[in-house]
Amino acid sequence: MKAALEFCLVLLTLHSPGVLSLSTHVAIVYPQDPVLRMGSNLTASCWIHPDLGLHANSLFWTLNGQQLPGSLYKVLSPTNLSLTLVGLNASRQTSGDNLVCHNHKGHILAGSCLYVGMPPEKPVNLTCWSRNTKDLTCSWAPGGRGETNISTQYRLKYKLRWYGTEKECEDYSHTQPYSCSITQDLHLFTPYEIWVEASNRLGRATSDIIILDILDVGE
Ligand SMILES: *[C@@H]1O[C@H](CO)[C@@H](O)[C@H](O)[C@H]1NC(C)=O
Ligand SMILES: *[C@@H]1O[C@H](CO)[C@@H](O)[C@H](O)[C@H]1NC(C)=O
Ligand SMILES: *[C@@H]1O[C@H](CO)[C@@H](O)[C@H](O)[C@H]1NC(C)=O
Ligand SMILES: *[C@@H]1O[C@H](CO)[C@@H](O)[C@H](O)[C@H]1NC(C)=O
Ligand SMILES: *[C@@H]1O[C@H](CO)[C@@H](O)[C@H](O)[C@H]1NC(C)=O
């Protein structure tokens, strides 16, 4: 079970035993793959096809493989069982948390991936330096408490002050996180405006803009 938890979607696309094939839509968890803020509440429901001959009160829920207590369930109808989670914690893994609805034997009927995190905060401490005026490397730190398990993209953007068009740095460091090098078409004698944009599925945030002249940041 442990290994499967690392990949939310993989677990759910595994073939369920016997008649419980996903292709026939025997059951469905709603909502599918929601993106939620930490601390928020979620009410999910597991609907089962009447032909399965199961009753909603025989089902149970797991979150990341851990069975959730029946006190969180509500039988809405013989074919619909809801679950209410209060004060969601950050996802344990960026691939999402596994919320799964099981029959009484433990077989997986349906599932959903929960992505719980926070919108990015304003990136901070943006600094840039140039080794030989042919490149410009910038690094920054994610703002606030950093990333909260829903993947966040950082884009370093720049433009020549006054008349430049906005460009995006493309050479992100593979070895150092939060770092990017601009290696082409650098202009001397004209200051650059440089900033970082952070975004994830809950929101976006932009750093302060720094203004620098390549000749002033040589090492
Ligand atoms: C979540 O549910 C709890 C308990 O029902 C309630 O006190 C709280 O206000 C809810 N939070 C949000 C963000 O709706
Ligand atoms: C199950 O109940 C929930 C909550 O009332 C509802 O939103 C959902 O549509 C129901 N699902 C089905 C398939 O009837
Ligand atoms: C959040 O984590 C705490 C501590 O591990 C746990 O007691 C609580 O049930 C979790 N809340 C949810 C909604 O999973
Ligand atoms: C940003 O820089 C300040 C001053 O050097 C430092 O105190 C702070 O820890 C840095 N913040 C991060 C998130 O690295
Ligand atoms: C996910 O969040 C938990 C705390 O909620 C933290 O302990 C863990 O390191 C985070 N994992 C990743 C991959 O960010």
XYZ file of N, CA and C and ligand atoms in Angstrom:
727
model
N 0.843 -1.207 0.000
C 0.000 0.000 0.000
C 0.871 1.247 0.000
N 1.928 1.233 0.772
C 2.778 2.407 0.935
C 3.268 2.951 -0.410
N 3.804 2.065 -1.241
C 4.364 2.503 -2.519
C 3.303 3.172 -3.377
N 2.103 2.616 -3.373
C 1.033 3.156 -4.203
C 0.685 4.581 -3.789
N 0.900 4.915 -2.540
C 0.505 6.236 -2.051
C 1.313 7.351 -2.683
N 2.487 7.032 -3.184
C 3.329 8.067 -3.758
C 2.723 8.625 -5.045
N 1.859 7.869 -5.669
C 1.305 8.273 -6.959
C -0.202 8.196 -6.909
N -0.784 9.326 -6.614
C -2.220 9.333 -6.405
C -2.988 8.735 -7.566
N -2.678 9.186 -8.790
C -3.491 8.747 -9.919
C -3.248 7.293 -10.290
N -2.015 6.859 -10.116
C -1.682 5.487 -10.485
C -2.527 4.505 -9.694
N -2.623 4.762 -8.418
C -3.398 3.877 -7.556
C -4.817 3.710 -8.095
N -5.380 4.812 -8.549
C -6.781 4.781 -8.939
C -7.003 4.174 -10.314
N -5.948 4.093 -11.107
C -6.147 3.508 -12.424
C -5.772 2.029 -12.451
N -5.285 1.530 -11.322
C -5.026 0.092 -11.237
C -6.339 -0.638 -11.426
N -6.247 -1.815 -11.998
C -7.489 -2.551 -12.211
C -8.052 -3.049 -10.894
N -9.272 -2.724 -10.692
C -9.937 -3.214 -9.503
C -10.373 -4.651 -9.786
N -10.455 -5.424 -8.749
C -10.752 -6.843 -8.973
C -12.154 -7.089 -9.526
N -12.271 -8.133 -10.288
C -13.546 -8.644 -10.751
C -14.420 -7.630 -11.447
N -15.657 -7.585 -11.062
C -16.639 -6.730 -11.722
C -16.382 -5.244 -11.497
N -15.522 -4.922 -10.527
C -15.369 -3.519 -10.158
C -14.415 -2.799 -11.113
N -14.760 -2.789 -12.378
C -13.915 -2.139 -13.365
C -14.309 -0.675 -13.495
N -13.314 0.184 -13.559
C -13.590 1.620 -13.607
C -14.352 2.011 -14.867
N -14.105 1.270 -15.945
C -14.687 1.674 -17.224
C -16.210 1.639 -17.198
N -16.770 0.861 -16.314
C -18.225 0.774 -16.277
C -18.826 1.802 -15.308
N -17.961 2.629 -14.703
C -18.443 3.660 -13.792
C -19.367 3.103 -12.723
N -18.858 2.113 -12.044
C -19.663 1.517 -10.982
C -19.794 2.455 -9.791
N -18.854 3.353 -9.685
C -18.883 4.260 -8.542
C -18.109 5.513 -8.910
N -18.413 6.590 -8.232
C -17.685 7.827 -8.522
C -17.582 8.663 -7.249
N -16.395 9.249 -7.079
C -16.210 10.154 -5.946
C -16.303 11.577 -6.473
N -17.073 12.360 -5.790
C -17.225 13.757 -6.165
C -16.809 14.625 -4.978
N -16.066 15.709 -5.113
C -15.500 16.221 -6.363
C -14.247 15.444 -6.780
N -13.952 15.465 -8.089
C -12.754 14.837 -8.621
C -11.579 15.807 -8.540
N -10.513 15.378 -7.872
C -9.232 16.076 -7.877
C -9.334 17.573 -7.559
N -9.984 17.908 -6.453
C -10.099 19.336 -6.114
C -8.780 19.916 -5.596
N -8.605 21.224 -5.801
C -7.472 21.962 -5.253
C -8.033 22.829 -4.138
N -7.505 22.662 -2.942
C -8.126 23.276 -1.768
C -7.092 23.976 -0.908
N -7.554 24.986 -0.195
C -6.649 25.690 0.721
C -6.512 24.923 2.015
N -5.313 24.962 2.565
C -5.083 24.378 3.881
C -6.079 24.975 4.871
N -6.615 24.141 5.728
C -7.537 24.629 6.752
C -8.977 24.670 6.293
N -9.209 24.468 5.003
C -10.601 24.515 4.551
C -11.285 23.176 4.824
N -12.577 23.142 4.602
C -13.364 21.930 4.823
C -13.752 21.330 3.479
N -13.902 20.036 3.469
C -14.319 19.372 2.229
C -15.440 18.386 2.536
N -16.509 18.460 1.760
C -17.504 17.395 1.795
C -17.439 16.677 0.457
N -17.115 15.403 0.521
C -17.021 14.586 -0.685
C -18.129 13.546 -0.623
N -18.501 13.014 -1.780
C -19.489 11.951 -1.758
C -19.043 10.796 -2.645
N -19.452 9.610 -2.242
C -19.159 8.408 -3.014
C -20.497 7.845 -3.464
N -20.699 7.858 -4.758
C -21.946 7.342 -5.308
C -21.680 5.980 -5.928
N -22.527 5.018 -5.637
C -22.348 3.672 -6.195
C -23.537 3.311 -7.071
N -23.246 2.621 -8.145
C -24.305 2.197 -9.061
C -25.229 1.212 -8.350
N -26.544 1.425 -8.478
C -27.484 0.537 -7.778
C -27.278 -0.942 -8.142
N -26.828 -1.211 -9.367
C -26.638 -2.604 -9.796
C -25.597 -3.356 -8.971
N -24.740 -2.612 -8.281
C -23.722 -3.282 -7.471
C -24.347 -4.046 -6.303
N -25.566 -3.650 -5.944
C -26.243 -4.323 -4.843
C -25.624 -4.033 -3.491
N -24.872 -2.933 -3.411
C -24.287 -2.546 -2.127
C -25.152 -1.461 -1.506
N -25.006 -1.283 -0.205
C -25.668 -0.161 0.450
C -24.592 0.820 0.901
N -24.887 2.088 0.770
C -23.887 3.105 1.124
C -23.387 2.931 2.555
N -24.222 2.399 3.426
C -23.769 2.285 4.818
C -22.755 1.164 5.031
N -22.458 0.388 3.969
C -21.443 -0.668 4.108
C -20.067 -0.201 3.604
N -20.017 1.023 3.080
C -18.759 1.507 2.496
C -17.887 2.176 3.549
N -16.614 2.320 3.223
C -15.764 3.157 4.087
C -14.772 3.947 3.252
N -14.226 4.987 3.867
C -13.298 5.904 3.198
C -11.886 5.734 3.752
N -10.899 5.918 2.880
C -9.519 6.039 3.371
C -8.900 7.306 2.790
N -7.991 7.888 3.578
C -7.194 9.021 3.101
C -5.741 8.594 3.229
N -5.022 8.532 2.110
C -3.642 8.029 2.091
C -3.527 6.678 2.785
N -4.490 5.832 2.540
C -4.422 4.470 3.052
C -4.924 4.290 4.472
N -5.240 5.378 5.144
C -5.713 5.289 6.523
C -7.228 5.387 6.556
N -7.838 4.421 7.201
C -9.296 4.425 7.271
C -9.789 5.610 8.094
N -10.789 6.287 7.586
C -11.346 7.449 8.289
C -12.540 6.999 9.125
N -12.698 7.599 10.299
C -13.757 7.144 11.214
C -15.164 7.418 10.686
N -16.052 6.483 10.979
C -17.438 6.566 10.524
C -18.172 7.806 11.001
N -17.672 8.429 12.046
C -18.326 9.641 12.554
C -18.263 10.774 11.523
N -17.372 10.643 10.536
C -17.259 11.680 9.505
C -18.165 11.406 8.308
N -18.861 10.265 8.335
C -19.677 9.868 7.178
C -21.130 10.260 7.394
N -21.836 10.349 6.279
C -23.279 10.537 6.339
C -23.894 9.781 5.158
N -24.844 8.917 5.444
C -25.519 8.191 4.373
C -26.599 9.112 3.807
N -26.390 9.556 2.571
C -27.334 10.509 1.966
C -28.486 9.777 1.304
N -28.181 8.592 0.819
C -29.183 7.754 0.172
C -28.584 6.355 0.160
N -29.348 5.345 -0.218
C -28.778 3.995 -0.244
C -27.578 3.871 -1.186
N -27.413 4.843 -2.104
C -26.305 4.748 -3.059
C -25.345 5.933 -2.968
N -25.432 6.686 -1.910
C -24.592 7.886 -1.820
C -24.128 8.105 -0.382
N -22.818 8.040 -0.204
C -22.229 8.224 1.128
C -21.346 9.457 1.104
N -21.577 10.379 2.025
C -20.711 11.557 2.034
C -19.713 11.484 3.179
N -18.697 12.330 3.050
C -17.616 12.396 4.029
C -17.306 13.866 4.227
N -17.163 14.301 5.471
C -16.795 15.693 5.700
C -15.476 15.754 6.451
N -14.512 16.445 5.861
C -13.206 16.659 6.498
C -13.114 18.131 6.878
N -12.763 18.379 8.126
C -12.689 19.757 8.628
C -11.232 20.110 8.866
N -10.816 21.265 8.390
C -9.446 21.732 8.633
C -8.414 20.895 7.919
N -8.478 20.888 6.608
C -7.567 20.044 5.818
C -6.098 20.394 6.055
N -5.295 19.362 6.177
C -3.844 19.544 6.286
C -3.239 19.639 4.891
N -2.034 20.197 4.816
C -1.330 20.251 3.530
C -1.154 18.835 3.001
N -1.226 18.696 1.682
C -1.028 17.385 1.067
C 0.316 16.818 1.489
N 0.341 15.510 1.672
C 1.589 14.874 2.071
C 2.574 14.800 0.922
N 2.039 14.757 -0.299
C 2.922 14.663 -1.455
C 2.367 15.558 -2.562
N 3.256 16.045 -3.416
C 2.809 16.965 -4.456
C 1.904 16.276 -5.464
N 1.947 14.958 -5.527
C 1.053 14.254 -6.445
C -0.359 14.147 -5.876
N -0.589 14.724 -4.715
C -1.932 14.741 -4.154
C -2.167 13.639 -3.140
N -3.150 13.857 -2.310
C -3.536 12.840 -1.330
C -4.615 11.958 -1.946
N -4.551 10.690 -1.579
C -5.519 9.719 -2.082
C -6.746 9.644 -1.211
N -7.869 10.080 -1.730
C -9.129 9.876 -1.015
C -9.873 8.765 -1.754
N -10.129 7.669 -1.064
C -10.652 6.488 -1.738
C -11.872 5.943 -1.002
N -12.832 5.508 -1.802
C -14.063 4.906 -1.283
C -13.970 3.381 -1.515
N -14.194 2.618 -0.462
C -14.039 1.161 -0.527
C -15.364 0.462 -0.224
N -15.497 -0.759 -0.739
C -16.628 -1.569 -0.296
C -16.262 -2.264 1.028
N -17.205 -2.993 1.594
C -16.977 -3.564 2.923
C -15.799 -4.526 2.955
N -15.422 -5.087 1.777
C -14.276 -6.005 1.745
C -12.955 -5.270 1.581
N -13.044 -3.963 1.399
C -11.824 -3.180 1.238
C -11.445 -2.904 -0.203
N -12.194 -3.465 -1.147
C -11.887 -3.195 -2.557
C -12.126 -1.728 -2.884
N -11.275 -1.204 -3.765
C -11.414 0.196 -4.177
C -12.581 0.339 -5.145
N -13.492 1.237 -4.825
C -14.612 1.495 -5.741
C -14.324 2.716 -6.607
N -13.804 3.757 -5.964
C -13.547 4.996 -6.698
C -12.662 5.872 -5.824
N -12.090 6.877 -6.429
C -11.214 7.748 -5.645
C -11.068 9.119 -6.263
N -10.366 9.971 -5.532
C -10.133 11.340 -5.964
C -8.803 11.776 -5.353
N -8.083 12.642 -6.038
C -6.840 13.183 -5.490
C -7.130 14.553 -4.894
N -6.695 14.756 -3.670
C -6.870 16.074 -3.051
C -5.540 16.815 -3.098
N -5.581 18.020 -3.600
C -4.385 18.863 -3.602
C -4.621 19.984 -2.604
N -3.954 19.907 -1.476
C -4.196 20.887 -0.415
C -2.930 21.684 -0.170
N -3.039 22.976 -0.245
C -1.867 23.823 -0.022
C -2.282 25.259 0.165
N -1.374 26.142 -0.122
C -1.622 27.572 0.002
C -1.201 28.260 -1.293
N -1.815 29.412 -1.577
C -1.303 30.179 -2.718
C 0.137 30.576 -2.423
N 0.967 30.786 -3.431
C 2.345 31.180 -3.148
C 2.387 32.549 -2.488
N 3.426 32.763 -1.687
C 3.641 34.108 -1.148
C 4.675 34.797 -2.021
N 4.799 36.086 -1.800
C 5.709 36.897 -2.608
C 7.151 36.385 -2.472
N 7.801 36.007 -3.579
C 9.203 35.574 -3.487
C 10.073 36.723 -2.955
N 11.109 36.377 -2.211
C 11.950 37.398 -1.572
C 13.425 37.193 -1.920
N 14.214 38.158 -1.520
C 15.675 38.063 -1.594
C 16.181 37.782 -3.011
N 15.596 38.453 -3.968
C 16.065 38.305 -5.353
C 17.386 39.046 -5.510
N 18.407 38.306 -5.892
C 19.706 38.930 -6.152
C 20.283 38.367 -7.437
N 21.085 39.186 -8.114
C 21.659 38.768 -9.388
C 23.131 39.144 -9.422
N 23.889 38.344 -10.179
C 25.291 38.656 -10.358
C 25.735 38.195 -11.740
N 26.846 38.777 -12.185
C 27.359 38.449 -13.520
C 28.825 38.078 -13.381
N 29.210 36.987 -14.050
C 30.605 36.570 -13.929
C 31.516 37.346 -14.876
N 31.002 37.631 -16.073
C 31.889 38.254 -17.066
C 31.117 39.188 -17.995
N 30.004 39.669 -17.515
C 29.085 40.537 -18.274
C 28.438 39.815 -19.464
N 28.704 38.518 -19.611
C 28.053 37.766 -20.703
C 26.849 36.987 -20.196
N 26.758 36.887 -18.910
C 25.583 36.211 -18.355
C 25.131 36.951 -17.107
N 23.946 36.616 -16.701
C 23.406 37.200 -15.490
C 22.645 36.080 -14.772
N 23.084 35.773 -13.558
C 22.435 34.704 -12.801
C 21.709 35.323 -11.616
N 20.483 34.887 -11.436
C 19.683 35.438 -10.352
C 19.200 34.297 -9.464
N 19.086 34.569 -8.185
C 18.485 33.584 -7.291
C 17.545 34.305 -6.340
N 16.644 33.562 -5.768
C 15.638 34.121 -4.889
C 15.217 33.060 -3.894
N 14.354 33.440 -2.977
C 13.816 32.469 -2.022
C 12.299 32.549 -2.093
N 11.627 31.401 -1.928
C 10.162 31.457 -1.909
C 9.741 32.225 -0.658
N 8.692 32.976 -0.745
C 8.293 33.779 0.407
C 7.602 32.946 1.477
N 7.357 33.574 2.586
C 6.588 32.949 3.665
C 7.173 31.636 4.129
N 6.302 30.648 4.305
C 6.776 29.357 4.792
C 7.214 28.449 3.652
N 7.342 29.030 2.465
C 7.793 28.215 1.344
C 6.657 27.456 0.711
N 7.002 26.416 0.014
C 5.989 25.691 -0.732
C 5.220 24.749 0.180
N 3.952 24.653 -0.095
C 3.139 23.747 0.700
C 2.564 22.639 -0.165
N 3.395 21.848 -0.722
C 2.997 20.559 -1.296
C 2.089 20.604 -2.517
N 1.641 21.758 -2.932
C 1.082 21.773 -4.282
C 2.120 22.493 -5.118
N 2.461 21.895 -6.241
C 3.654 22.355 -6.927
C 3.482 23.802 -7.379
N 4.551 24.551 -7.196
C 4.570 25.987 -7.488
C 5.635 26.241 -8.538
N 5.257 26.998 -9.566
C 6.211 27.350 -10.612
C 6.749 28.746 -10.343
N 8.049 28.900 -10.579
C 8.674 30.213 -10.456
C 9.199 30.619 -11.818
N 8.885 31.841 -12.214
C 9.390 32.347 -13.488
C 10.147 33.639 -13.242
N 11.386 33.649 -13.720
C 12.182 34.876 -13.615
C 11.943 35.679 -14.880
N 11.495 36.917 -14.695
C 11.214 37.746 -15.861
C 12.066 39.000 -15.821
N 12.304 39.556 -16.992
C 13.159 40.739 -17.054
C 12.824 41.554 -18.285
N 13.174 42.818 -18.192
C 13.073 43.661 -19.384
C 14.023 44.833 -19.239
N 14.421 45.340 -20.365
C 15.237 46.544 -20.339
C 14.359 47.681 -19.850
N 14.914 48.471 -18.964
C 14.142 49.574 -18.442
C 13.783 50.543 -19.568
N 12.697 51.198 -19.428
C 12.209 52.238 -20.356
C 11.582 51.674 -21.624
N 12.308 50.889 -22.413
C 11.717 50.522 -23.699
C 11.704 49.016 -23.974
N 12.119 48.212 -23.028
C 12.238 46.782 -23.314
C 10.907 46.053 -23.334
N 10.899 44.900 -23.998
C 9.732 44.033 -23.901
C 10.040 42.952 -22.866
N 8.995 42.485 -22.238
C 9.153 41.514 -21.160
C 9.666 40.188 -21.711
N 10.692 39.641 -21.049
C 11.227 38.339 -21.459
C 11.277 37.420 -20.251
N 11.396 36.139 -20.571
C 11.458 35.179 -19.475
C 12.773 34.429 -19.526
N 13.413 34.332 -18.396
C 14.649 33.559 -18.287
C 14.322 32.096 -18.574
N 15.199 31.422 -19.330
C 14.888 30.037 -19.710
C 15.827 29.010 -19.109
N 16.971 29.486 -18.626
C 18.007 28.560 -18.196
C 17.950 28.373 -16.673
N 16.919 27.635 -16.235
C 16.784 27.411 -14.797
C 17.809 26.398 -14.343
N 18.392 26.658 -13.210
C 19.434 25.767 -12.699
C 18.856 24.407 -12.329
N 19.590 23.354 -12.694
C 19.146 22.010 -12.325
C 19.707 21.609 -10.972
N 20.731 22.321 -10.566
C 21.393 21.926 -9.323
C 20.963 22.794 -8.145
N 20.624 24.043 -8.438
C 20.256 24.939 -7.351
C 18.800 25.364 -7.544
N 17.968 25.137 -6.550
C 16.584 25.563 -6.738
C 16.488 27.089 -6.714
N 15.465 27.625 -7.311
C 15.218 29.067 -7.275
C 16.382 29.865 -7.842
N 16.823 29.475 -9.019
C 17.942 30.154 -9.647
C 17.822 30.031 -11.168
N 18.166 31.089 -11.873
C 18.072 31.061 -13.329
C 19.153 31.970 -13.914
N 19.670 31.585 -15.086
C 20.717 32.378 -15.737
C 20.248 32.890 -17.089
N 20.463 34.176 -17.298
C 20.182 34.783 -18.597
C 21.518 34.805 -19.330
N 21.562 34.163 -20.493
C 22.861 33.994 -21.146
C 22.915 34.608 -22.538
N 21.809 35.173 -22.982
C 21.810 35.667 -24.362
C 21.412 37.133 -24.441
N 22.053 37.803 -25.382
C 21.641 39.165 -25.737
C 21.585 40.117 -24.545
N 22.599 40.046 -23.707
C 22.588 40.984 -22.582
C 23.085 42.353 -23.036
N 22.404 43.341 -22.594
C 22.779 44.704 -22.956
C 23.540 45.359 -21.817
N 24.579 46.038 -22.162
C 25.295 46.828 -21.173
C 24.794 48.272 -21.266
N 25.068 49.016 -20.271
C 24.750 50.453 -20.237
C 23.265 50.779 -20.220
N 22.418 49.768 -20.112
C 20.991 50.038 -19.931
C 20.514 49.191 -18.757
N 19.906 49.798 -17.784
C 19.498 48.985 -16.634
C 18.372 48.006 -16.975
N 18.363 46.905 -16.253
C 17.309 45.901 -16.379
C 16.356 45.989 -15.193
N 15.121 45.668 -15.487
C 14.153 45.426 -14.406
C 13.963 43.918 -14.334
N 14.073 43.367 -13.149
C 14.013 41.907 -12.989
C 13.080 41.574 -11.824
N 12.283 40.542 -12.019
C 11.372 40.130 -10.947
C 11.035 38.648 -11.084
N 10.415 38.091 -10.064
C 10.040 36.673 -10.071
C 8.534 36.551 -9.886
N 7.921 35.692 -10.689
C 6.491 35.412 -10.535
C 6.320 33.973 -10.072
N 5.608 33.818 -8.978
C 5.333 32.476 -8.445
C 3.864 32.173 -8.698
N 3.569 30.950 -9.128
C 2.162 30.618 -9.316
C 1.917 29.143 -9.011
N 0.755 28.887 -8.469
C 0.284 27.507 -8.351
C -1.222 27.530 -8.552
N -1.865 26.374 -8.356
C -3.270 26.278 -8.718
C -4.181 27.041 -7.759
N -3.607 27.653 -6.709
C -4.434 28.456 -5.803
C -4.193 29.944 -5.945
N -3.170 30.330 -6.714
C -2.957 31.764 -6.868
C -1.565 32.085 -7.367
N -1.247 33.371 -7.348
C 0.063 33.803 -7.826
C 0.549 34.983 -7.002
N 1.855 35.227 -7.076
C 2.453 36.337 -6.340
C 3.720 36.776 -7.063
N 4.000 38.051 -7.003
C 5.152 38.618 -7.721
C 6.094 39.269 -6.717
N 7.376 39.061 -6.930
C 8.383 39.669 -6.047
C 8.478 41.165 -6.308
N 9.217 41.849 -5.469
C 9.583 43.233 -5.788
C 10.426 43.213 -7.054
N 10.395 44.319 -7.782
C 11.222 44.447 -8.984
C 12.577 45.008 -8.566
N 13.639 44.376 -9.030
C 14.947 44.990 -8.790
C 15.437 45.605 -10.090
N 16.214 46.657 -9.939
C 16.733 47.354 -11.112
C 18.248 47.299 -11.022
N 18.885 46.820 -12.078
C 20.345 46.737 -12.017
C 20.976 46.899 -13.383
N 22.229 47.265 -13.310
C 23.044 47.409 -14.503
C 24.068 46.279 -14.460
N 24.198 45.546 -15.579
C 25.092 44.388 -15.581
C 26.491 44.772 -15.066
N 26.956 45.936 -15.470
C 28.319 46.339 -15.105
C 28.468 46.548 -13.602
N 27.348 46.739 -12.912
C 27.420 46.985 -11.475
C 27.368 45.707 -10.649
N 27.035 44.578 -11.305
C 26.883 43.351 -10.519
C 27.918 42.288 -10.902
N 28.996 42.738 -11.551
C 30.068 41.808 -11.886
C 30.767 41.329 -10.625
N 31.335 40.130 -10.712
C 32.004 39.593 -9.523
C 33.470 39.976 -9.496
C -15.170 24.263 8.703
O -16.091 23.598 9.543
C -16.009 24.011 10.898
C -16.860 23.089 11.755
O -18.046 22.780 11.126
C -16.463 25.473 10.962
O -16.379 25.923 12.313
C -15.537 26.298 10.107
O -15.980 27.631 10.055
C -15.482 25.756 8.682
N -14.412 26.450 7.982
C -14.581 26.972 6.787
C -13.388 27.633 6.172
O -15.644 26.915 6.192
C -24.523 12.515 -3.689
O -24.870 13.507 -2.754
C -24.226 14.759 -2.938
C -24.597 15.658 -1.785
O -26.003 15.821 -1.689
C -24.656 15.338 -4.261
O -23.979 16.553 -4.489
C -24.296 14.362 -5.351
O -24.770 14.849 -6.603
C -24.894 12.999 -5.081
N -24.360 12.107 -6.114
C -25.158 11.444 -6.959
C -24.457 10.692 -8.035
O -26.364 11.439 -6.840
C -4.586 16.940 10.198
O -3.491 16.404 10.924
C -3.776 16.179 12.287
C -2.501 15.734 12.952
O -1.876 14.731 12.201
C -4.903 15.140 12.410
O -5.202 14.934 13.773
C -6.129 15.648 11.693
O -7.149 14.666 11.715
C -5.777 15.993 10.240
N -6.947 16.619 9.620
C -7.504 16.158 8.507
C -8.696 16.886 7.996
O -7.068 15.167 7.917
C 16.138 36.875 3.083
O 17.258 37.629 3.453
C 17.222 38.060 4.804
C 18.405 38.993 5.047
O 19.579 38.446 4.519
C 17.270 36.838 5.701
O 17.201 37.235 7.053
C 16.089 35.960 5.389
O 16.184 34.759 6.135
C 16.050 35.618 3.908
N 14.790 34.929 3.651
C 14.752 33.760 3.060
C 13.394 33.159 2.909
O 15.733 33.181 2.631
C 4.207 18.367 2.862
O 3.723 19.004 4.011
C 4.132 18.425 5.241
C 3.507 19.209 6.363
O 2.194 19.464 6.123
C 5.651 18.439 5.329
O 6.061 17.767 6.506
C 6.241 17.751 4.132
O 7.631 17.873 4.164
C 5.721 18.351 2.848
N 6.219 17.608 1.716
C 6.652 18.192 0.604
C 7.105 17.294 -0.493
O 6.658 19.405 0.475
